[in-house]
Amino acid sequence: MAVTAVVGANWGDEGKGKIIDALAAESDYVVRFQGGSNAGHTVINGYGKFALHLLPSGVFHPAVGNVIGPGVALDVEVLQAELQMLAERGVPAPRLFISDRVQIVLPVHKLLDGLEEERLGSKSFGSTRRGIAPFYADKTLKLGIQAAELADGALLQDRLQQLLAQKNVLLPHLYGQETVDPAGWAELLTTQGRWLAPYLCDTTALLRKAWSSGANILLEGQLGALRDPDHGIYPFSTSSSTLAGYAPVGAGLPAYAIGSVTAVVKAYSSCVGAGPFVTELHNSQGDELRRRGGDAGEYGATTGRPRRMGWFDAVATRYGCLIQGATGAALTNLDVLGYLDQIPVCTAYRLENGEVTEEFPVTARLTGATPVLQQLPGWKCDISTVTRYEDLPEEAKQYVSFVEKAIGVPVTMVSVGPRREQLIRR
């Protein structure tokens, strides 16, 4: 396996958690390389059903090293809660390594995130209000606080004063809120620093050594290609790169270390958050697909919000696989479509000016776009117990073949249910 990146081909919610959980059994390390607690990966195994927001999805395998890399937005309170949840549900304490360079999500980041969404009103970007955009803004402005700085009281006070100077102008004058006293926060962060200390290390050195020795390393992406701030549906994007090309940066490996990229592709489309979504269903078909989707319906793992639903979008998925540099695809939730006589798929977009295109356009040209649909035959049966690809109904195999041809990437795994054993390798 060497180094494999597992990333999303669409808007997120593709089922990356399950794929990582399954592949982790063959891995030495699983690494989160970007994003924060603003999205979740759902994992179902012998311990139960879990939604992970910061912990890598390899935590259910006791021998696996789980790494939170320097590219992550670390919310210490969320991490503490996740580790406590695992312990309470009987999961052995994971081997966890956290980069001493990782930066900390502060309460003011979450405060500003919520206040800005309220200020924007109907023009908001669908933020989860977990502080991600303000966090990455501070990181770019060189105001962020690294985990290693929490152990130095004087340095921490100085860094907090520097970071809050700008915020304490914005809070009363733009948002009508009280200013923040850095003194009170220093104590909180010092306490968090003491808790973090046993997990902190130079994860770059750790992973370089592991990679040099031939270890199997999984790099776990958050969200999907279409939420990337450079190549996605900006400004309805996240604030860190969701692409496999960023994975070695956020993990601390050389760019040439990645040997393969698995893009996770859903058999239909789903999306949490704002922004253009061409195949979206605003009718009973969407409600039915949402109800049947996944183990307990299609709802955001972080927010619980109902996911926006649509048919498979070949235009968006082909583009997502292209910018991810996918060498293979994992097709998830194929079993969900078993209730349909005919399965619509989107093969092109009709833009507002009447142009029909098979290329994914810039956000400004997506306004008013409608899907060009093709009908594929359904298989009208339960495939959740199928364990071999050749035993799938012919119509299901035709659907997989259509996806392969449409995205230009071989489908190497087919998921027919939420559990790790419901995964067909090809």
Coordinates of C-alpha atoms in Angstrom, one line a residue:
M1 CA 0.0 0.0 0.0
A2 CA 2.8 2.4 0.9
V3 CA 1.2 5.9 1.0
T4 CA -2.4 6.2 -0.1
A5 CA -4.6 9.3 0.0
V6 CA -8.3 8.7 0.5
V7 CA -10.3 11.8 -0.5
G8 CA -13.7 12.9 -1.5
A9 CA -14.7 13.4 -5.2
N10 CA -17.7 15.6 -4.5
W11 CA -19.1 17.9 -1.8
G12 CA -18.2 15.6 1.1
D13 CA -20.4 13.0 2.7
E14 CA -19.2 10.4 0.2
G15 CA -18.5 7.7 2.8
K16 CA -14.7 8.2 3.4
G17 CA -14.9 7.1 7.0
K18 CA -16.0 3.6 6.1
I19 CA -13.3 3.2 3.4
I20 CA -10.6 4.4 5.8
D21 CA -11.9 2.1 8.5
A22 CA -11.7 -0.8 6.2
L23 CA -8.3 0.0 4.7
A24 CA -6.9 0.8 8.2
A25 CA -6.7 -2.9 9.0
E26 CA -3.9 -3.1 6.4
S27 CA -2.2 0.1 7.6
D28 CA 0.4 1.2 10.1
Y29 CA -0.6 4.9 10.3
V30 CA -3.8 6.8 9.5
V31 CA -3.2 10.6 9.1
R32 CA -5.7 13.5 9.2
F33 CA -4.0 16.3 7.1
Q34 CA -6.5 19.2 6.9
G35 CA -9.8 20.6 8.2
G36 CA -11.2 20.5 11.7
S37 CA -14.3 19.5 13.5
N38 CA -16.6 21.1 10.9
A39 CA -17.2 17.7 9.2
G40 CA -17.6 14.1 10.4
H41 CA -16.7 10.7 9.2
T42 CA -19.2 8.0 10.1
V43 CA -17.9 4.6 10.9
I44 CA -19.9 1.5 11.8
N45 CA -18.2 -1.6 13.2
G46 CA -18.3 -4.1 16.0
Y47 CA -18.2 -1.4 18.6
G48 CA -21.3 0.4 17.1
K49 CA -21.9 3.5 15.0
F50 CA -19.5 6.5 15.5
A51 CA -19.2 10.0 14.0
L52 CA -15.6 11.2 14.2
H53 CA -14.8 14.8 13.7
L54 CA -11.1 15.1 14.5
L55 CA -9.8 11.6 15.3
P56 CA -8.5 9.7 12.3
S57 CA -10.8 6.8 11.3
G58 CA -8.1 4.3 12.2
V59 CA -8.8 4.6 15.9
F60 CA -10.8 1.4 16.0
H61 CA -7.7 -0.7 15.2
P62 CA -5.4 -0.9 18.3
A63 CA -2.2 -1.5 16.4
V64 CA -2.6 1.5 14.1
G65 CA -0.9 4.8 14.8
N66 CA -3.3 7.7 14.4
V67 CA -1.8 11.1 13.5
I68 CA -3.2 14.6 13.5
G69 CA -0.9 16.5 11.2
P70 CA 0.1 20.2 11.3
G71 CA -2.5 21.1 8.6
V72 CA -5.4 20.3 10.9
A73 CA -7.5 22.9 12.8
L74 CA -7.4 21.3 16.3
D75 CA -10.3 22.0 18.7
V76 CA -9.1 20.5 21.9
E77 CA -12.5 20.3 23.5
V78 CA -13.9 18.3 20.6
L79 CA -10.9 16.0 20.7
Q80 CA -11.3 15.4 24.4
A81 CA -15.0 14.6 24.0
E82 CA -14.2 12.1 21.2
L83 CA -11.6 10.3 23.2
Q84 CA -14.0 10.1 26.1
M85 CA -16.8 8.8 23.9
L86 CA -14.6 6.0 22.6
A87 CA -13.6 5.0 26.2
E88 CA -17.2 5.0 27.4
R89 CA -18.2 2.7 24.5
G90 CA -15.5 0.2 25.1
V91 CA -13.1 1.1 22.4
P92 CA -9.4 0.6 23.5
A93 CA -7.4 3.8 23.8
P94 CA -6.0 4.6 20.4
R95 CA -2.3 5.2 19.6
L96 CA -2.6 8.9 19.0
F97 CA 0.2 11.3 17.8
I98 CA -0.5 15.0 17.5
S99 CA 1.8 17.4 15.6
D100 CA 3.5 19.9 18.0
R101 CA 3.0 22.4 15.0
V102 CA -0.7 22.0 14.8
Q103 CA -2.7 25.2 15.5
I104 CA -5.5 25.5 18.0
V105 CA -9.1 26.5 17.3
L106 CA -9.9 29.2 20.0
P107 CA -13.3 30.2 21.4
V108 CA -13.1 33.5 19.6
H109 CA -12.9 31.7 16.3
K110 CA -16.2 29.9 17.0
L111 CA -17.7 33.1 18.3
L112 CA -16.8 35.1 15.2
D113 CA -17.9 32.3 12.9
G114 CA -21.4 32.3 14.3
L115 CA -21.6 36.1 14.4
E116 CA -20.6 36.4 10.8
E117 CA -23.1 33.9 9.6
E118 CA -25.8 35.8 11.5
R119 CA -24.6 39.1 9.9
L120 CA -24.7 37.6 6.4
G121 CA -28.2 36.3 6.9
S122 CA -29.6 34.9 3.7
K123 CA -26.3 35.4 2.0
S124 CA -24.4 33.1 4.4
F125 CA -22.1 30.3 3.2
G126 CA -23.7 27.5 5.3
S127 CA -20.9 27.4 7.9
T128 CA -21.0 24.8 10.6
R129 CA -20.0 27.6 13.1
R130 CA -17.0 25.5 14.3
G131 CA -14.6 28.4 13.8
I132 CA -12.9 27.1 10.7
A133 CA -12.8 30.2 8.5
P134 CA -11.6 32.5 11.3
F135 CA -9.1 29.9 12.3
Y136 CA -7.5 29.6 8.9
A137 CA -7.7 33.4 8.4
D138 CA -5.6 33.8 11.6
K139 CA -3.2 31.1 10.4
T140 CA -2.7 33.0 7.1
L141 CA -2.3 36.2 9.0
K142 CA 0.4 34.5 11.2
L143 CA -1.7 35.1 14.3
G144 CA -2.4 31.4 15.0
I145 CA -1.2 29.6 18.1
Q146 CA 0.7 26.4 17.8
A147 CA 0.2 23.5 20.3
A148 CA 3.8 23.7 21.4
E149 CA 3.2 27.4 22.5
L150 CA 0.7 26.3 25.1
A151 CA 3.5 25.2 27.4
D152 CA 5.1 28.7 27.6
G153 CA 3.0 31.0 29.7
A154 CA 4.7 34.3 28.8
L155 CA 4.8 33.5 25.1
L156 CA 1.2 32.4 25.2
Q157 CA 0.1 35.7 26.8
D158 CA 2.0 37.7 24.2
R159 CA 0.5 35.6 21.3
L160 CA -3.0 36.0 22.7
Q161 CA -2.7 39.7 23.0
Q162 CA -1.5 39.9 19.4
L163 CA -4.3 37.7 18.1
L164 CA -7.1 39.5 20.1
A165 CA -6.1 43.1 19.3
Q166 CA -7.9 42.9 15.9
K167 CA -10.8 40.9 17.3
N168 CA -11.4 43.4 20.1
V169 CA -12.0 46.1 17.5
L170 CA -14.4 44.0 15.4
L171 CA -16.4 42.6 18.3
P172 CA -17.9 45.8 19.6
H173 CA -17.9 47.9 16.4
L174 CA -19.1 45.3 13.8
Y175 CA -21.0 42.8 15.9
G176 CA -22.0 44.8 19.0
Q177 CA -20.3 42.3 21.3
E178 CA -18.1 42.7 24.4
T179 CA -14.4 42.5 24.0
V180 CA -12.3 39.5 25.1
D181 CA -9.8 39.5 28.0
P182 CA -6.7 37.4 27.0
A183 CA -5.8 36.8 30.7
G184 CA -8.8 34.4 31.2
W185 CA -8.1 32.5 28.1
A186 CA -4.4 31.9 28.9
E187 CA -5.4 29.8 31.9
L188 CA -7.8 27.7 29.8
L189 CA -5.2 27.2 27.1
T190 CA -2.5 26.3 29.6
T191 CA -4.7 23.6 31.0
Q192 CA -5.4 22.3 27.5
G193 CA -1.7 22.3 26.8
R194 CA -1.0 20.1 29.8
W195 CA -3.6 17.7 28.6
L196 CA -2.2 17.6 25.1
A197 CA 1.4 17.3 26.1
P198 CA 1.6 13.4 26.2
Y199 CA 0.3 13.3 22.6
L200 CA 2.5 16.0 21.1
C201 CA 5.5 15.1 19.0
D202 CA 7.3 15.8 15.8
T203 CA 4.8 13.9 13.6
T204 CA 6.7 14.9 10.4
A205 CA 9.8 13.0 11.7
L206 CA 7.6 10.2 12.8
L207 CA 6.0 9.8 9.4
R208 CA 9.2 10.3 7.4
K209 CA 10.8 7.5 9.4
A210 CA 7.8 5.3 8.9
W211 CA 7.6 6.0 5.2
S212 CA 11.3 5.4 4.7
S213 CA 10.9 2.0 6.4
G214 CA 8.1 1.0 4.0
A215 CA 5.2 1.4 6.4
N216 CA 1.7 1.6 5.0
I217 CA 0.3 5.1 5.5
L218 CA -3.3 6.3 4.8
L219 CA -3.8 10.0 4.4
E220 CA -7.4 10.9 5.3
G221 CA -9.1 13.8 3.7
Q222 CA -12.0 15.8 5.0
L223 CA -14.9 17.0 2.8
G224 CA -14.6 16.7 -0.9
A225 CA -13.0 18.2 -4.1
L226 CA -15.9 20.6 -4.7
R227 CA -15.4 22.2 -1.3
D228 CA -11.8 23.1 -2.1
P229 CA -11.2 26.9 -1.9
D230 CA -9.1 27.0 -5.2
H231 CA -10.9 24.4 -7.4
G232 CA -14.3 24.0 -5.8
I233 CA -17.5 26.0 -5.7
Y234 CA -15.9 29.0 -4.0
P235 CA -17.1 30.9 -2.0
F236 CA -19.3 28.0 -0.8
S237 CA -16.1 26.1 0.1
T238 CA -14.2 25.2 3.2
S239 CA -11.0 27.1 4.2
S240 CA -8.3 24.4 3.7
S241 CA -7.4 22.4 0.6
T242 CA -9.4 19.2 0.4
L243 CA -7.2 17.8 -2.4
A244 CA -4.8 14.9 -2.3
G245 CA -2.2 17.3 -3.6
Y246 CA -2.3 19.1 -0.2
A247 CA -2.1 15.8 1.7
P248 CA 1.7 15.6 1.9
V249 CA 1.9 19.2 3.0
G250 CA -0.7 18.8 5.8
A251 CA 0.8 15.5 6.9
G252 CA 4.5 16.3 6.5
L253 CA 5.6 13.9 3.8
P254 CA 7.3 14.7 0.5
A255 CA 5.0 15.2 -2.5
Y256 CA 6.4 12.2 -4.3
A257 CA 5.6 9.9 -1.4
I258 CA 1.9 9.3 -2.4
G259 CA 1.7 6.2 -4.5
S260 CA -2.1 6.1 -5.1
V261 CA -5.2 8.3 -4.6
T262 CA -8.5 6.7 -3.9
A263 CA -11.4 9.1 -4.6
V264 CA -14.6 8.1 -2.7
V265 CA -17.6 8.5 -5.0
K266 CA -21.2 8.1 -3.9
A267 CA -23.7 6.2 -6.1
Y268 CA -25.9 9.3 -5.9
S269 CA -25.3 12.8 -4.8
S270 CA -25.6 14.4 -1.4
C271 CA -24.5 17.7 0.1
V272 CA -24.6 19.6 3.4
G273 CA -24.2 23.3 3.2
A274 CA -24.9 26.1 0.8
G275 CA -23.9 26.5 -2.8
P276 CA -24.8 25.3 -6.3
F277 CA -26.0 21.7 -6.5
V278 CA -27.2 21.0 -10.0
T279 CA -28.9 17.6 -9.5
E280 CA -30.7 18.6 -6.3
L281 CA -34.1 17.0 -5.8
H282 CA -36.7 19.3 -4.3
N283 CA -39.5 16.8 -4.2
S284 CA -40.7 13.5 -2.8
Q285 CA -37.9 11.7 -4.7
G286 CA -35.3 13.5 -2.7
D287 CA -37.1 12.8 0.5
E288 CA -37.2 9.1 -0.3
L289 CA -33.6 8.9 -1.3
R290 CA -32.7 10.8 2.0
R291 CA -34.7 8.4 4.1
R292 CA -33.2 5.3 2.5
G293 CA -29.6 6.6 2.3
G294 CA -27.0 5.1 4.6
D295 CA -27.6 3.4 7.9
A296 CA -30.0 5.9 9.4
G297 CA -30.8 8.3 6.5
E298 CA -28.8 11.1 5.0
Y299 CA -28.1 13.7 7.8
G300 CA -24.8 15.6 8.4
A301 CA -22.5 13.8 10.8
T302 CA -21.5 17.1 12.4
T303 CA -24.6 19.2 12.3
G304 CA -27.4 16.7 12.0
R305 CA -28.8 18.8 9.1
P306 CA -30.7 16.9 6.4
R307 CA -28.5 16.5 3.4
R308 CA -29.5 17.9 0.1
M309 CA -30.1 15.0 -2.2
G310 CA -29.7 14.4 -6.0
W311 CA -28.9 11.8 -8.6
F312 CA -25.4 10.8 -9.6
D313 CA -23.6 13.7 -11.2
A314 CA -21.1 12.5 -13.8
V315 CA -20.0 16.1 -14.6
A316 CA -19.1 17.0 -11.0
T317 CA -17.7 13.6 -10.1
R318 CA -15.4 13.4 -13.2
Y319 CA -14.1 16.9 -12.4
G320 CA -13.6 15.9 -8.7
C321 CA -11.6 12.8 -9.7
L322 CA -9.5 14.9 -12.1
I323 CA -8.4 17.5 -9.6
Q324 CA -7.9 14.8 -6.9
G325 CA -5.6 13.0 -9.3
A326 CA -7.5 9.8 -8.5
T327 CA -5.9 6.5 -9.5
G328 CA -8.9 4.5 -8.3
A329 CA -12.4 5.1 -7.0
A330 CA -14.4 3.6 -4.2
L331 CA -18.1 3.6 -5.0
T332 CA -20.3 3.8 -1.9
N333 CA -24.0 3.3 -1.1
L334 CA -24.8 1.3 -4.3
D335 CA -27.3 -0.8 -2.2
V336 CA -29.4 2.3 -1.5
L337 CA -30.5 2.5 -5.2
G338 CA -32.1 -1.0 -5.1
Y339 CA -35.6 0.3 -4.8
L340 CA -35.7 2.1 -8.2
D341 CA -37.0 0.7 -11.5
Q342 CA -35.1 3.3 -13.4
I343 CA -32.1 5.3 -12.1
P344 CA -31.6 8.8 -13.4
V345 CA -28.0 10.0 -13.8
C346 CA -26.7 13.4 -14.8
T347 CA -24.4 13.3 -17.9
A348 CA -24.2 17.0 -18.7
Y349 CA -25.4 20.5 -17.6
R350 CA -27.6 22.9 -19.5
L351 CA -26.4 26.3 -18.5
E352 CA -28.6 29.4 -18.1
N353 CA -27.6 30.7 -21.6
G354 CA -28.7 27.4 -23.2
E355 CA -25.2 25.9 -23.6
V356 CA -24.9 22.2 -22.9
T357 CA -21.6 21.2 -21.3
E358 CA -19.9 18.1 -19.9
E359 CA -17.2 20.2 -18.2
F360 CA -17.7 21.4 -14.6
P361 CA -17.9 25.3 -14.9
V362 CA -16.8 28.0 -12.5
T363 CA -19.3 28.9 -9.7
A364 CA -20.6 32.0 -11.5
R365 CA -21.7 29.9 -14.5
L366 CA -23.5 27.3 -12.3
T367 CA -26.3 29.7 -11.4
G368 CA -29.4 28.5 -13.1
A369 CA -27.8 25.3 -14.5
T370 CA -30.0 22.2 -14.9
P371 CA -29.0 18.6 -15.3
V372 CA -29.2 16.6 -18.5
L373 CA -30.5 13.2 -17.3
Q374 CA -30.1 9.7 -18.7
Q375 CA -32.0 6.7 -17.4
L376 CA -30.3 3.5 -16.4
P377 CA -32.1 0.2 -15.5
G378 CA -32.5 -0.6 -11.8
W379 CA -31.9 -4.0 -10.3
K380 CA -34.9 -4.0 -7.9
C381 CA -33.4 -6.2 -5.2
D382 CA -31.3 -6.1 -2.0
I383 CA -27.6 -6.4 -2.7
S384 CA -26.4 -5.8 0.8
T385 CA -25.3 -9.4 1.4
V386 CA -23.4 -9.8 -1.9
T387 CA -19.7 -10.4 -1.2
R388 CA -18.3 -10.9 -4.7
Y389 CA -18.6 -8.5 -7.6
E390 CA -19.5 -11.2 -10.1
D391 CA -22.6 -12.1 -7.9
L392 CA -24.1 -8.6 -8.3
P393 CA -27.1 -8.3 -10.6
E394 CA -26.2 -7.4 -14.2
E395 CA -28.0 -4.0 -13.8
A396 CA -25.9 -3.2 -10.8
K397 CA -22.7 -4.1 -12.6
Q398 CA -23.9 -2.0 -15.6
Y399 CA -24.3 0.9 -13.2
V400 CA -20.7 0.5 -11.9
S401 CA -19.5 0.3 -15.5
F402 CA -21.3 3.5 -16.3
V403 CA -19.7 5.3 -13.4
E404 CA -16.2 4.0 -14.4
K405 CA -16.7 5.2 -17.9
A406 CA -18.2 8.5 -16.9
I407 CA -15.4 9.5 -14.4
G408 CA -12.5 8.0 -16.3
V409 CA -11.2 6.1 -13.2
P410 CA -11.4 2.4 -12.4
V411 CA -13.8 1.5 -9.5
T412 CA -11.7 -0.7 -7.3
M413 CA -14.1 -1.0 -4.4
V414 CA -17.9 -1.2 -4.2
S415 CA -19.7 -0.6 -0.9
V416 CA -23.1 -2.4 -0.5
G417 CA -23.8 -1.4 3.1
P418 CA -22.6 0.7 6.0
R419 CA -20.4 -1.9 7.7
R420 CA -16.8 -2.5 7.0
E421 CA -17.4 -6.1 5.8
Q422 CA -19.9 -4.9 3.2
L423 CA -17.2 -3.8 0.9
I424 CA -16.4 -5.6 -2.4
R425 CA -12.9 -5.4 -3.7
R426 CA -12.2 -5.6 -7.4

